[in-house]
XYZ file of C-alpha atoms in Angstrom:
270
model
C -8.738 15.368 16.935
C -5.510 17.392 16.593
C -4.284 17.482 13.017
C -7.010 15.159 11.737
C -10.696 15.569 10.992
C -13.354 13.010 10.154
C -16.026 13.894 7.598
C -19.063 11.715 6.968
C -20.528 11.698 3.455
C -23.331 9.170 3.599
C -21.760 5.725 3.910
C -18.270 7.045 3.132
C -16.071 8.044 6.066
C -13.404 10.581 5.103
C -10.265 10.671 7.238
C -8.592 13.988 6.498
C -5.053 14.991 7.440
C -5.536 18.608 8.495
C -2.102 20.196 8.905
C -1.807 22.035 5.571
C 0.673 24.555 6.977
C 3.282 21.750 7.203
C 2.180 19.854 4.059
C 0.168 17.514 6.312
C 3.347 16.064 7.781
C 2.532 14.068 10.910
C 3.725 14.538 14.472
C 2.964 12.432 17.537
C -0.493 13.928 18.022
C -1.457 13.529 14.380
C -0.295 9.900 14.389
C -2.452 9.162 17.433
C -5.394 10.994 15.878
C -5.056 9.064 12.603
C -4.997 5.771 14.489
C -8.104 6.764 16.472
C -9.937 7.858 13.320
C -9.090 4.622 11.519
C -10.279 2.567 14.498
C -13.510 4.556 14.609
C -14.103 4.074 10.882
C -13.378 0.362 11.103
C -15.916 -0.144 13.903
C -18.597 2.138 12.471
C -21.132 -0.148 10.783
C -22.662 2.800 8.929
C -19.319 3.500 7.226
C -19.025 1.108 4.305
C -15.962 2.690 2.670
C -13.133 4.953 3.833
C -11.540 7.849 1.956
C -8.100 8.971 3.107
C -7.032 12.442 1.968
C -5.147 15.590 2.904
C -6.451 19.105 3.403
C -4.939 21.752 1.142
C -2.551 21.277 -1.774
C -0.679 18.238 -0.400
C -1.487 14.704 0.742
C 1.245 14.073 3.321
C 4.918 15.012 3.268
C 5.853 12.345 5.823
C 6.998 12.872 9.375
C 7.160 16.435 10.668
C 10.842 17.323 10.421
C 10.500 19.482 13.516
C 9.714 16.356 15.488
C 12.980 14.818 14.340
C 14.883 18.033 14.910
C 13.806 18.099 18.534
C 15.419 14.712 19.019
C 18.661 15.376 17.173
C 20.552 16.612 20.220
C 19.579 13.692 22.453
C 22.156 11.020 23.273
C 22.091 8.179 20.760
C 20.308 5.682 23.012
C 17.640 8.178 24.062
C 17.132 9.306 20.475
C 16.745 5.730 19.325
C 14.273 5.020 22.114
C 12.151 8.069 21.281
C 12.052 7.286 17.561
C 11.229 3.670 18.313
C 8.188 4.850 20.263
C 7.121 7.153 17.433
C 7.402 4.416 14.813
C 5.634 1.916 17.085
C 2.711 4.335 17.294
C 2.260 4.009 13.529
C 1.624 0.275 13.687
C -2.005 0.280 14.881
C -2.903 2.743 12.126
C -1.241 0.813 9.301
C -2.599 -2.496 10.570
C -6.097 -1.072 10.790
C -5.987 0.338 7.261
C -4.671 -2.911 5.808
C -7.023 -5.220 7.705
C -10.288 -3.323 8.259
C -13.133 -5.191 6.515
C -14.039 -2.322 4.208
C -12.288 -0.728 1.233
C -9.926 2.198 1.794
C -9.307 4.729 -0.981
C -6.462 7.260 -0.922
C -6.827 10.566 -2.807
C -3.338 11.936 -3.449
C -2.462 15.476 -4.425
C 0.837 17.311 -4.168
C 3.441 15.611 -2.002
C 3.207 12.000 -0.852
C 6.608 11.370 0.659
C 8.021 9.123 3.355
C 5.173 8.099 5.623
C 2.811 9.740 3.127
C 3.850 7.144 0.560
C 3.355 4.433 3.189
C -0.224 5.635 3.665
C -0.875 5.448 -0.079
C 0.498 1.904 -0.166
C -1.659 0.908 2.806
C -4.857 1.902 0.990
C -6.668 -0.662 -1.139
C -7.096 1.766 -4.038
C -5.449 5.100 -4.789
C -6.220 8.001 -7.110
C -3.600 10.626 -7.852
C -3.876 14.154 -9.158
C -1.696 14.963 -12.148
C 0.416 17.210 -9.920
C 1.143 14.521 -7.324
C 4.796 13.854 -6.495
C 5.971 10.735 -4.686
C 9.183 9.759 -2.901
C 10.381 7.317 -0.297
C 12.733 9.971 1.024
C 13.920 8.155 4.140
C 17.400 7.670 2.757
C 17.895 11.423 2.723
C 17.475 11.407 6.502
C 19.836 8.483 6.925
C 17.053 6.142 8.008
C 15.339 3.049 6.712
C 11.606 3.238 5.879
C 8.734 2.800 8.305
C 4.968 2.605 7.944
C 5.134 -0.905 6.508
C 6.820 0.361 3.343
C 9.454 -2.377 3.267
C 6.602 -4.875 2.926
C 4.026 -2.961 0.893
C 6.412 -1.385 -1.627
C 8.063 -4.597 -2.888
C 4.664 -6.282 -2.911
C 3.453 -3.490 -5.186
C 6.400 -2.745 -7.470
C 8.770 -5.713 -7.060
C 12.023 -6.059 -5.171
C 14.369 -4.387 -7.656
C 12.172 -1.344 -8.145
C 11.495 -1.127 -4.416
C 15.226 -1.154 -3.754
C 15.714 1.622 -6.305
C 12.973 3.797 -4.831
C 14.177 3.217 -1.271
C 17.932 3.448 -1.821
C 17.949 6.437 -4.184
C 14.945 8.272 -2.748
C 14.296 10.073 -6.025
C 11.009 11.829 -6.653
C 8.630 10.474 -9.280
C 5.432 11.834 -10.723
C 1.880 10.549 -10.855
C 2.298 8.887 -14.248
C 5.266 6.921 -12.977
C 3.278 5.972 -9.871
C 0.558 4.669 -12.186
C 3.082 2.650 -14.206
C 4.485 1.140 -11.002
C 1.022 0.209 -9.707
C 1.227 2.510 -6.689
C -1.927 4.315 -7.821
C -4.865 3.037 -9.846
C -5.792 6.197 -11.745
C -4.464 9.673 -12.482
C -6.975 12.507 -12.833
C -6.788 16.286 -13.265
C -6.030 17.995 -9.960
C -9.314 19.906 -9.973
C -11.267 16.661 -10.384
C -9.453 14.588 -7.729
C -11.816 15.017 -4.788
C -14.933 14.477 -6.875
C -13.417 11.374 -8.487
C -12.305 9.961 -5.145
C -15.691 10.594 -3.563
C -17.454 8.996 -6.525
C -15.266 5.906 -6.165
C -15.911 5.823 -2.422
C -19.658 6.065 -2.998
C -19.523 3.269 -5.573
C -17.693 1.020 -3.127
C -20.027 1.981 -0.282
C -22.984 0.912 -2.417
C -21.425 -2.451 -3.189
C -21.533 -5.877 -1.486
C -19.906 -5.111 1.843
C -19.300 -8.694 2.914
C -17.818 -9.612 -0.463
C -15.410 -6.682 -0.247
C -14.422 -7.722 3.271
C -13.845 -11.317 2.198
C -11.900 -10.314 -0.892
C -9.734 -7.884 1.054
C -8.956 -10.526 3.675
C -7.956 -12.993 0.961
C -5.705 -10.462 -0.748
C -3.981 -9.567 2.492
C -3.489 -13.237 3.344
C -2.045 -13.913 -0.100
C 0.532 -11.125 -0.005
C 1.347 -11.796 3.620
C 2.526 -15.344 3.178
C 5.809 -16.361 4.736
C 8.592 -17.503 2.435
C 8.444 -21.020 3.875
C 4.716 -21.392 3.183
C 5.024 -19.810 -0.236
C 7.856 -22.166 -1.197
C 5.719 -25.146 -0.178
C 2.836 -23.824 -2.251
C 5.139 -23.334 -5.231
C 6.386 -26.903 -4.885
C 2.832 -28.254 -4.706
C 1.790 -26.220 -7.743
C 4.854 -27.229 -9.737
C 4.226 -30.900 -8.979
C 0.575 -30.588 -10.003
C 1.545 -28.929 -13.289
C 4.190 -31.581 -13.900
C 1.427 -34.194 -13.747
C -0.447 -32.697 -16.727
C -0.168 -33.622 -20.398
C 0.838 -30.034 -21.167
C 3.983 -30.461 -19.095
C 4.931 -33.588 -21.024
C 4.264 -31.761 -24.302
C 6.395 -28.822 -23.197
C 9.337 -31.047 -22.289
C 9.114 -33.032 -25.510
C 8.857 -29.875 -27.614
C 11.958 -28.476 -25.913
C 14.042 -31.517 -26.799
C 12.564 -31.699 -30.300
C 13.296 -27.991 -30.849
C 9.751 -27.092 -31.834
C 6.978 -24.958 -30.458
C 4.777 -26.827 -27.979
C 1.183 -27.550 -28.848
C -0.543 -27.153 -25.490
C -4.046 -28.547 -25.132
C -4.840 -26.745 -21.885
C -6.974 -29.725 -20.974
C -5.635 -30.107 -17.477
C -5.715 -33.862 -17.886
C -3.057 -35.761 -16.031
C -0.369 -37.398 -18.109
C -0.479 -41.142 -18.141
C 2.638 -43.115 -17.326
């Protein structure tokens, strides 16, 4: 597949961005190849975990700027139509990574910018080399993010931090990515691939169905609509208000003392 290779290591399927000469930035062909590789990995029963990585010193620097440059001279409507088609082509890939019933691990070295950051966010777990550098970057091109970033980033770091990362587009290092929850671990650059493969092998040796069920539950939880989430909050608040701890908390507030919660979960009696 152009720009992408698939490597099988036992029960771990490695999807490798293979355009190191352009920092593994993606063009139309690479996007299609990534989507095909993800679909293949998802359907392959022998693949029990997926490792997403880049060949060479970088993970993925986003969209190939040459692809955008070729569209710059088009009339506005034609340019918008072309870019719409490019972004639409990303959707099957991101959906597959988020929803496939097996864990996906991203191994991040060097640059993970723009769509590269979206790929990291789409993975279930991510390891970063100490030299990794992250950025949303879209704002510097005068565009809003794609690749599901406007959903996955606030889910990961919170709305205010997501707005900061998106609106300012500043670079941040691996330690900051760890603090924000974008990656799970930071390891020495020379140890990244071995660490990522070891994690992939550990997941591949685990309870496949349990991983699939847990992943589906996590995706359902973070994918709730505001309306449904508000109803759930109301139901939870009402249930808590029916406990003795709630009564104790209210009384302690008015009596200007620290509450003495029992944690019993017993309903308060009228």
